[in-house]
Amino acid sequence: MQKIPNSKAKSDLKSTNFKALVNGDSTRLFVLRNTKGMEVSITNYGGRIVSLLAPDKNGKLLDVVLGFDNIQDYFAKPNSFGAIMGRVTNRIANGTFLLNGDTIKIDKNNGQHAIHGGSKGWRQQVFRGSQLSDSVLVLSYLSPDGESGFPGNVKVKVRYTLTNENALIINYESETDKSTVINLTNHSFFNLSGNPQKTVLDDILFVRAKHFTPVDSNAIPTGEIRSVSNTPFDFTVPISIRDAINSDSTHKQLAFVSGLDHNWVLDTDGNLGIPAASVYSPTSGIKLTVFTNEPGLQVYTGNTLDKTQKGKDNIPFQKYGAICLETQHFPDTPNQPTWPSVTLNPGEQYKSTCIYQFSIE
C-alpha cells in the first residue's frame, strides 16, 4: 500500500482505530479531500465509506453517512454500512441459480436465501489499497474460485474519486477466468441532516423510474415489473418519504419489508448524464443526486435498524435513520433470464459507475 497523503481526518476519526489484521491482511483508513473542503474516509475492510463530510446550507461540514469510529465495531456483527457489495449485491433466491446449464449453489446467509455475496461476501474482505492523490483511491481484490460458492477467479478494482464539484465517483471494473455472475454496488447509509437521531422520513425523494420490481414476503422479487402509478412507489415527482408511505400505508409491498426496500427500473438508459435519483434534506439543505449506468436502483430506508447498534458519537442506529441508494442490476437477476444479465465471461470486462453528487438547495 502506498503512503496516504494528508491522512489526518477532519471527521476526528483516528487512523489507529482502523488498524487490524484479518486473515493476515492489514486494514487501514484512507482519507480523500477536495479543494472545497469535502472529505471522505474509507477503510479497505470491505471498501467501506466510514465518513463523508459535505457542506450544509450554512457552509458547515456535516457527516452524512452512518458508520463506526473503529474497525472492531465493523467486525462485531455482520453489516453493510458503507461497503462494496459483491460478488452479487442483493438477494439470490434459495442461494441457487443456473449458469450455462450448470446449477450453482452459493452460501445461504439470509434464511433460505443468499444476500450480498454470502457470509464471505466482499464486505467482509480486505482490499489492497493504493491512494494515488489526495482525491483518488483505488482498491483491488482477487476473489478466489469457489468463494461463497461462486465460480471463477475474479479480479476487481474499485476507484473512488472525489471531485472539486463535490461528487464522489465510484468506478467498478472486474474480470474473470471462468463464467460467473457480477453485480456490484455501494451500500452507504445516508442521513443528509447530519444527525442520525433524526429520521429520513421528511427527506424529499425523486426516482426517475415508472416501474419497480415487487417482492414477496421474503423480499425476493416475484419476476414482475410493475408500474409505480397510484402506488407509494411513485417518486417520479419529488415527494417526502413520509408522504409517499402514508399515501397507502397498508400497501402489501410496504408491509413485506416495513418500508422501502425495493428495486426501481430506471428510465435513464444507462446515461450517466441523466440524474437517476435524488434525495434532499430540508433540515440541512443538502441534496444528493445519483447518476449511474446501471439499469436499477435499490432504495432502502433503514427499516431493520433498531437501536441495538451504536455508531459514531455513540448514537444508536434507529429505524428510518438513513436511506440507501444502491445502483445495480436487478435483485435475483441470475434467476430471471428476461432481465438485464449479470453474467461475466472470460475475456469480458465488467464496468459500472455510480456518482454521488452533493449540492445545496
GROMACS .gro file of C-alpha atoms in nm:
model
  361
    1MET     CA    1   0.000   0.000   0.000
    2GLN     CA    2   0.117   0.349  -0.075
    3LYS     CA    3   0.162   0.620   0.182
    4ILE     CA    4  -0.152   0.822   0.249
    5PRO     CA    5  -0.113   1.195   0.182
    6ASN     CA    6  -0.275   1.427   0.439
    7SER     CA    7  -0.406   1.131   0.638
    8LYS     CA    8  -0.547   1.321   0.935
    9ALA     CA    9  -0.926   1.335   0.905
   10LYS     CA   10  -1.139   1.641   0.978
   11SER     CA   11  -1.400   1.393   1.095
   12ASP     CA   12  -1.183   1.326   1.404
   13LEU     CA   13  -1.162   0.959   1.309
   14LYS     CA   14  -0.837   0.812   1.440
   15SER     CA   15  -0.642   0.610   1.184
   16THR     CA   16  -0.503   0.390   1.462
   17ASN     CA   17  -0.859   0.272   1.537
   18PHE     CA   18  -0.877   0.119   1.190
   19LYS     CA   19  -0.562  -0.090   1.205
   20ALA     CA   20  -0.617  -0.463   1.240
   21LEU     CA   21  -0.529  -0.797   1.084
   22VAL     CA   22  -0.792  -1.004   0.902
   23ASN     CA   23  -0.661  -1.340   0.785
   24GLY     CA   24  -0.314  -1.189   0.771
   25ASP     CA   25  -0.419  -0.879   0.576
   26SER     CA   26  -0.390  -0.531   0.725
   27THR     CA   27  -0.683  -0.291   0.747
   28ARG     CA   28  -0.640   0.084   0.749
   29LEU     CA   29  -0.818   0.414   0.691
   30PHE     CA   30  -0.778   0.630   0.379
   31VAL     CA   31  -0.887   0.994   0.357
   32LEU     CA   32  -0.991   1.176   0.039
   33ARG     CA   33  -1.029   1.553   0.012
   34ASN     CA   34  -1.115   1.814  -0.249
   35THR     CA   35  -1.046   2.186  -0.269
   36LYS     CA   36  -1.398   2.267  -0.143
   37GLY     CA   37  -1.338   2.112   0.200
   38MET     CA   38  -1.529   1.790   0.141
   39GLU     CA   39  -1.379   1.478   0.293
   40VAL     CA   40  -1.443   1.105   0.255
   41SER     CA   41  -1.288   0.846   0.486
   42ILE     CA   42  -1.272   0.489   0.355
   43THR     CA   43  -1.140   0.168   0.508
   44ASN     CA   44  -1.006  -0.111   0.290
   45TYR     CA   45  -1.207  -0.355   0.502
   46GLY     CA   46  -1.496  -0.410   0.262
   47GLY     CA   47  -1.419  -0.082   0.083
   48ARG     CA   48  -1.643   0.089   0.337
   49ILE     CA   49  -1.720   0.460   0.334
   50VAL     CA   50  -1.685   0.534   0.706
   51SER     CA   51  -1.743   0.908   0.700
   52LEU     CA   52  -1.848   1.161   0.436
   53LEU     CA   53  -1.831   1.530   0.521
   54ALA     CA   54  -2.039   1.756   0.297
   55PRO     CA   55  -2.121   2.128   0.341
   56ASP     CA   56  -2.473   2.223   0.450
   57LYS     CA   57  -2.668   2.541   0.364
   58ASN     CA   58  -2.466   2.735   0.625
   59GLY     CA   59  -2.131   2.610   0.498
   60LYS     CA   60  -2.084   2.373   0.792
   61LEU     CA   61  -1.941   2.030   0.715
   62LEU     CA   62  -2.175   1.751   0.821
   63ASP     CA   63  -2.106   1.378   0.833
   64VAL     CA   64  -2.387   1.237   0.620
   65VAL     CA   65  -2.324   0.861   0.638
   66LEU     CA   66  -2.376   0.612   0.919
   67GLY     CA   67  -2.078   0.412   1.036
   68PHE     CA   68  -1.847   0.333   1.325
   69ASP     CA   69  -1.539   0.512   1.456
   70ASN     CA   70  -1.333   0.192   1.487
   71ILE     CA   71  -1.274  -0.124   1.290
   72GLN     CA   72  -1.374  -0.357   1.575
   73ASP     CA   73  -1.736  -0.244   1.557
   74TYR     CA   74  -1.743  -0.338   1.188
   75PHE     CA   75  -1.622  -0.685   1.287
   76ALA     CA   76  -1.864  -0.729   1.578
   77LYS     CA   77  -2.177  -0.803   1.379
   78PRO     CA   78  -2.220  -0.863   1.004
   79ASN     CA   79  -2.335  -0.535   0.850
   80SER     CA   80  -2.332  -0.346   0.522
   81PHE     CA   81  -2.257   0.008   0.639
   82GLY     CA   82  -2.077   0.184   0.353
   83ALA     CA   83  -1.944  -0.136   0.198
   84ILE     CA   84  -1.882  -0.275  -0.150
   85MET     CA   85  -2.141  -0.546  -0.213
   86GLY     CA   86  -2.006  -0.841  -0.413
   87ARG     CA   87  -1.989  -1.068  -0.590
   88VAL     CA   88  -2.361  -1.016  -0.623
   89THR     CA   89  -2.543  -0.745  -0.436
   90ASN     CA   90  -2.892  -0.800  -0.302
   91ARG     CA   91  -3.073  -1.134  -0.294
   92ILE     CA   92  -3.047  -1.461  -0.483
   93ALA     CA   93  -3.349  -1.683  -0.420
   94ASN     CA   94  -3.271  -2.011  -0.244
   95GLY     CA   95  -2.899  -1.947  -0.294
   96THR     CA   96  -2.925  -2.125  -0.629
   97PHE     CA   97  -2.921  -2.034  -0.997
   98LEU     CA   98  -2.842  -2.182  -1.338
   99LEU     CA   99  -2.531  -2.069  -1.525
  100ASN     CA  100  -2.465  -2.210  -1.871
  101GLY     CA  101  -2.674  -2.513  -1.781
  102ASP     CA  102  -2.495  -2.581  -1.451
  103THR     CA  103  -2.668  -2.548  -1.115
  104ILE     CA  104  -2.467  -2.312  -0.894
  105LYS     CA  105  -2.525  -2.332  -0.519
  106ILE     CA  106  -2.398  -2.045  -0.309
  107ASP     CA  107  -2.384  -1.960   0.058
  108LYS     CA  108  -2.726  -1.901   0.215
  109ASN     CA  109  -2.688  -1.622   0.468
  110ASN     CA  110  -3.040  -1.479   0.467
  111GLY     CA  111  -3.263  -1.763   0.584
  112GLN     CA  112  -3.306  -1.991   0.282
  113HIS     CA  113  -3.168  -1.723   0.053
  114ALA     CA  114  -2.837  -1.553  -0.024
  115ILE     CA  115  -2.775  -1.182   0.016
  116HIS     CA  116  -2.483  -0.952  -0.071
  117GLY     CA  117  -2.246  -1.228  -0.176
  118GLY     CA  118  -2.294  -1.464   0.117
  119SER     CA  119  -2.122  -1.477   0.456
  120LYS     CA  120  -1.783  -1.440   0.284
  121GLY     CA  121  -1.900  -1.158   0.061
  122TRP     CA  122  -1.671  -0.870  -0.022
  123ARG     CA  123  -1.798  -0.656   0.264
  124GLN     CA  124  -1.600  -0.896   0.488
  125GLN     CA  125  -1.284  -0.893   0.276
  126VAL     CA  126  -0.969  -0.680   0.294
  127PHE     CA  127  -0.887  -0.495  -0.027
  128ARG     CA  128  -0.543  -0.380  -0.133
  129GLY     CA  129  -0.536  -0.001  -0.122
  130SER     CA  130  -0.342   0.248  -0.330
  131GLN     CA  131  -0.405   0.619  -0.277
  132LEU     CA  132  -0.300   0.793  -0.598
  133SER     CA  133  -0.358   1.150  -0.476
  134ASP     CA  134  -0.547   1.349  -0.214
  135SER     CA  135  -0.868   1.280  -0.405
  136VAL     CA  136  -0.824   0.935  -0.566
  137LEU     CA  137  -0.818   0.589  -0.404
  138VAL     CA  138  -0.802   0.252  -0.581
  139LEU     CA  139  -0.898  -0.068  -0.401
  140SER     CA  140  -0.841  -0.411  -0.553
  141TYR     CA  141  -0.921  -0.769  -0.458
  142LEU     CA  142  -0.884  -1.119  -0.601
  143SER     CA  143  -1.189  -1.329  -0.521
  144PRO     CA  144  -1.088  -1.696  -0.546
  145ASP     CA  145  -1.277  -1.958  -0.742
  146GLY     CA  146  -1.546  -2.105  -0.515
  147GLU     CA  147  -1.564  -1.814  -0.271
  148SER     CA  148  -1.914  -1.838  -0.120
  149GLY     CA  149  -1.983  -2.094  -0.395
  150PHE     CA  150  -1.937  -1.857  -0.690
  151PRO     CA  151  -1.732  -1.990  -0.982
  152GLY     CA  152  -1.418  -1.829  -1.125
  153ASN     CA  153  -1.120  -1.635  -1.000
  154VAL     CA  154  -1.244  -1.277  -1.017
  155LYS     CA  155  -1.027  -0.966  -1.013
  156VAL     CA  156  -1.199  -0.646  -0.907
  157LYS     CA  157  -1.080  -0.287  -0.896
  158VAL     CA  158  -1.282  -0.006  -0.737
  159ARG     CA  159  -1.175   0.354  -0.792
  160TYR     CA  160  -1.306   0.633  -0.568
  161THR     CA  161  -1.262   0.989  -0.699
  162LEU     CA  162  -1.368   1.297  -0.503
  163THR     CA  163  -1.406   1.585  -0.748
  164ASN     CA  164  -1.389   1.958  -0.684
  165GLU     CA  165  -1.756   1.971  -0.784
  166ASN     CA  166  -1.838   1.777  -0.463
  167ALA     CA  167  -1.906   1.450  -0.643
  168LEU     CA  168  -1.786   1.110  -0.526
  169ILE     CA  169  -1.740   0.891  -0.833
  170ILE     CA  170  -1.718   0.514  -0.779
  171ASN     CA  171  -1.595   0.313  -1.078
  172TYR     CA  172  -1.603  -0.067  -1.065
  173GLU     CA  173  -1.409  -0.294  -1.301
  174SER     CA  174  -1.394  -0.672  -1.290
  175GLU     CA  175  -1.280  -0.971  -1.496
  176THR     CA  176  -1.294  -1.348  -1.452
  177ASP     CA  177  -1.125  -1.668  -1.575
  178LYS     CA  178  -1.450  -1.866  -1.567
  179SER     CA  179  -1.812  -1.774  -1.640
  180THR     CA  180  -1.962  -1.622  -1.326
  181VAL     CA  181  -2.206  -1.353  -1.210
  182ILE     CA  182  -2.118  -1.000  -1.100
  183ASN     CA  183  -2.343  -0.722  -0.965
  184LEU     CA  184  -2.168  -0.459  -0.754
  185THR     CA  185  -2.286  -0.159  -0.557
  186ASN     CA  186  -2.202   0.063  -0.262
  187HIS     CA  187  -2.419   0.027   0.047
  188SER     CA  188  -2.375   0.364   0.220
  189PHE     CA  189  -2.649   0.464   0.466
  190PHE     CA  190  -2.710   0.836   0.408
  191ASN     CA  191  -2.861   1.077   0.657
  192LEU     CA  192  -2.831   1.417   0.493
  193SER     CA  193  -2.939   1.604   0.805
  194GLY     CA  194  -2.607   1.507   0.959
  195ASN     CA  195  -2.796   1.394   1.267
  196PRO     CA  196  -2.856   1.017   1.297
  197GLN     CA  197  -3.110   1.086   1.571
  198LYS     CA  198  -3.335   1.238   1.303
  199THR     CA  199  -3.512   1.005   1.059
  200VAL     CA  200  -3.509   1.047   0.682
  201LEU     CA  201  -3.891   1.034   0.659
  202ASP     CA  202  -3.919   1.406   0.583
  203ASP     CA  203  -3.648   1.394   0.316
  204ILE     CA  204  -3.767   1.459  -0.039
  205LEU     CA  205  -3.704   1.167  -0.273
  206PHE     CA  206  -3.703   1.156  -0.654
  207VAL     CA  207  -3.650   0.840  -0.861
  208ARG     CA  208  -3.654   0.853  -1.241
  209ALA     CA  209  -3.848   0.530  -1.281
  210LYS     CA  210  -4.201   0.448  -1.389
  211HIS     CA  211  -4.168   0.085  -1.279
  212PHE     CA  212  -4.034  -0.119  -0.990
  213THR     CA  213  -3.985  -0.489  -0.916
  214PRO     CA  214  -4.227  -0.606  -0.644
  215VAL     CA  215  -4.117  -0.867  -0.389
  216ASP     CA  216  -4.269  -1.150  -0.190
  217SER     CA  217  -4.279  -1.177   0.189
  218ASN     CA  218  -3.910  -1.283   0.188
  219ALA     CA  219  -3.811  -0.974  -0.011
  220ILE     CA  220  -3.741  -1.189  -0.318
  221PRO     CA  221  -3.853  -1.034  -0.650
  222THR     CA  222  -4.159  -1.200  -0.796
  223GLY     CA  223  -4.034  -1.153  -1.153
  224GLU     CA  224  -4.296  -0.889  -1.228
  225ILE     CA  225  -4.211  -0.539  -1.344
  226ARG     CA  226  -4.495  -0.322  -1.213
  227SER     CA  227  -4.597   0.038  -1.274
  228VAL     CA  228  -4.544   0.280  -0.986
  229SER     CA  229  -4.856   0.473  -1.085
  230ASN     CA  230  -5.103   0.520  -0.797
  231THR     CA  231  -4.872   0.342  -0.551
  232PRO     CA  232  -4.643   0.459  -0.267
  233PHE     CA  233  -4.354   0.380  -0.504
  234ASP     CA  234  -4.416   0.672  -0.737
  235PHE     CA  235  -4.128   0.916  -0.690
  236THR     CA  236  -4.132   1.047  -1.047
  237VAL     CA  237  -4.235   1.377  -0.889
  238PRO     CA  238  -4.029   1.459  -0.576
  239ILE     CA  239  -4.221   1.378  -0.257
  240SER     CA  240  -4.130   1.323   0.106
  241ILE     CA  241  -4.074   0.962   0.203
  242ARG     CA  242  -4.329   1.004   0.481
  243ASP     CA  243  -4.599   1.132   0.244
  244ALA     CA  244  -4.532   0.855  -0.005
  245ILE     CA  245  -4.560   0.582   0.257
  246ASN     CA  246  -4.866   0.742   0.416
  247SER     CA  247  -5.039   0.761   0.078
  248ASP     CA  248  -5.116   0.390   0.121
  249SER     CA  249  -4.961   0.275   0.447
  250THR     CA  250  -5.134  -0.064   0.428
  251HIS     CA  251  -4.988  -0.147   0.086
  252LYS     CA  252  -4.870  -0.508   0.093
  253GLN     CA  253  -4.534  -0.424  -0.061
  254LEU     CA  254  -4.458  -0.180   0.224
  255ALA     CA  255  -4.570  -0.436   0.483
  256PHE     CA  256  -4.342  -0.708   0.346
  257VAL     CA  257  -4.027  -0.506   0.428
  258SER     CA  258  -4.158  -0.248   0.680
  259GLY     CA  259  -4.094   0.043   0.443
  260LEU     CA  260  -3.898   0.088   0.124
  261ASP     CA  261  -3.655  -0.186   0.026
  262HIS     CA  262  -3.722  -0.227  -0.344
  263ASN     CA  263  -3.557  -0.202  -0.683
  264TRP     CA  264  -3.667   0.066  -0.928
  265VAL     CA  265  -3.633   0.014  -1.304
  266LEU     CA  266  -3.455   0.331  -1.410
  267ASP     CA  267  -3.564   0.533  -1.714
  268THR     CA  268  -3.213   0.660  -1.786
  269ASP     CA  269  -3.097   0.405  -2.046
  270GLY     CA  270  -2.760   0.388  -1.873
  271ASN     CA  271  -2.687   0.755  -1.947
  272LEU     CA  272  -2.451   0.896  -1.684
  273GLY     CA  273  -2.561   1.248  -1.774
  274ILE     CA  274  -2.920   1.192  -1.660
  275PRO     CA  275  -2.998   1.204  -1.285
  276ALA     CA  276  -3.132   0.864  -1.178
  277ALA     CA  277  -3.247   0.979  -0.835
  278SER     CA  278  -3.206   1.245  -0.570
  279VAL     CA  279  -3.278   1.292  -0.204
  280TYR     CA  280  -3.295   1.629  -0.028
  281SER     CA  281  -3.286   1.715   0.341
  282PRO     CA  282  -3.492   2.027   0.427
  283THR     CA  283  -3.306   2.038   0.758
  284SER     CA  284  -2.955   2.079   0.620
  285GLY     CA  285  -3.030   2.192   0.266
  286ILE     CA  286  -2.805   1.914   0.134
  287LYS     CA  287  -2.916   1.742  -0.183
  288LEU     CA  288  -2.767   1.415  -0.305
  289THR     CA  289  -2.812   1.335  -0.675
  290VAL     CA  290  -2.728   0.991  -0.810
  291PHE     CA  291  -2.603   0.917  -1.161
  292THR     CA  292  -2.533   0.566  -1.290
  293ASN     CA  293  -2.502   0.349  -1.599
  294GLU     CA  294  -2.686   0.069  -1.416
  295PRO     CA  295  -3.046  -0.026  -1.506
  296GLY     CA  296  -3.172  -0.040  -1.147
  297LEU     CA  297  -3.165   0.138  -0.813
  298GLN     CA  298  -3.240  -0.021  -0.477
  299VAL     CA  299  -3.387   0.225  -0.229
  300TYR     CA  300  -3.376   0.113   0.134
  301THR     CA  301  -3.496   0.327   0.425
  302GLY     CA  302  -3.319   0.160   0.718
  303ASN     CA  303  -3.628  -0.041   0.810
  304THR     CA  304  -3.441  -0.301   1.018
  305LEU     CA  305  -3.227  -0.060   1.220
  306ASP     CA  306  -3.343  -0.096   1.579
  307LYS     CA  307  -3.104   0.095   1.809
  308THR     CA  308  -2.917  -0.223   1.907
  309GLN     CA  309  -2.602  -0.086   1.745
  310LYS     CA  310  -2.439   0.249   1.815
  311GLY     CA  311  -2.232   0.436   1.561
  312LYS     CA  312  -2.005   0.739   1.568
  313ASP     CA  313  -2.051   0.960   1.873
  314ASN     CA  314  -2.222   0.663   2.041
  315ILE     CA  315  -2.553   0.742   1.866
  316PRO     CA  316  -2.784   0.440   1.814
  317PHE     CA  317  -2.892   0.350   1.462
  318GLN     CA  318  -3.269   0.395   1.459
  319LYS     CA  319  -3.541   0.274   1.226
  320TYR     CA  320  -3.570   0.500   0.920
  321GLY     CA  321  -3.248   0.669   1.032
  322ALA     CA  322  -3.091   0.652   0.686
  323ILE     CA  323  -3.155   0.593   0.318
  324CYS     CA  324  -2.951   0.373   0.086
  325LEU     CA  325  -2.939   0.443  -0.287
  326GLU     CA  326  -2.776   0.134  -0.439
  327THR     CA  327  -2.707   0.143  -0.813
  328GLN     CA  328  -2.731  -0.212  -0.950
  329HIS     CA  329  -2.870  -0.471  -1.187
  330PHE     CA  330  -3.197  -0.607  -1.053
  331PRO     CA  331  -3.208  -0.837  -0.747
  332ASP     CA  332  -3.219  -1.213  -0.817
  333THR     CA  333  -3.130  -1.148  -1.180
  334PRO     CA  334  -2.945  -1.484  -1.210
  335ASN     CA  335  -3.291  -1.645  -1.173
  336GLN     CA  336  -3.469  -1.401  -1.407
  337PRO     CA  337  -3.343  -1.470  -1.763
  338THR     CA  338  -3.551  -1.190  -1.920
  339TRP     CA  339  -3.387  -0.923  -1.703
  340PRO     CA  340  -3.056  -0.750  -1.788
  341SER     CA  341  -2.788  -1.016  -1.741
  342VAL     CA  342  -2.521  -1.017  -1.468
  343THR     CA  343  -2.319  -1.297  -1.631
  344LEU     CA  344  -1.950  -1.221  -1.684
  345ASN     CA  345  -1.749  -1.446  -1.914
  346PRO     CA  346  -1.372  -1.482  -1.964
  347GLY     CA  347  -1.239  -1.213  -2.196
  348GLU     CA  348  -1.515  -0.969  -2.098
  349GLN     CA  349  -1.484  -0.675  -1.860
  350TYR     CA  350  -1.749  -0.570  -1.612
  351LYS     CA  351  -1.775  -0.193  -1.573
  352SER     CA  352  -2.014   0.002  -1.354
  353THR     CA  353  -2.024   0.362  -1.239
  354CYS     CA  354  -2.206   0.536  -0.955
  355ILE     CA  355  -2.180   0.909  -0.894
  356TYR     CA  356  -2.297   1.063  -0.568
  357GLN     CA  357  -2.322   1.438  -0.635
  358PHE     CA  358  -2.368   1.670  -0.336
  359SER     CA  359  -2.512   2.020  -0.363
  360ILE     CA  360  -2.710   2.280  -0.168
  361GLU     CA  361  -3.070   2.367  -0.243
   0.00000   0.00000   0.00000
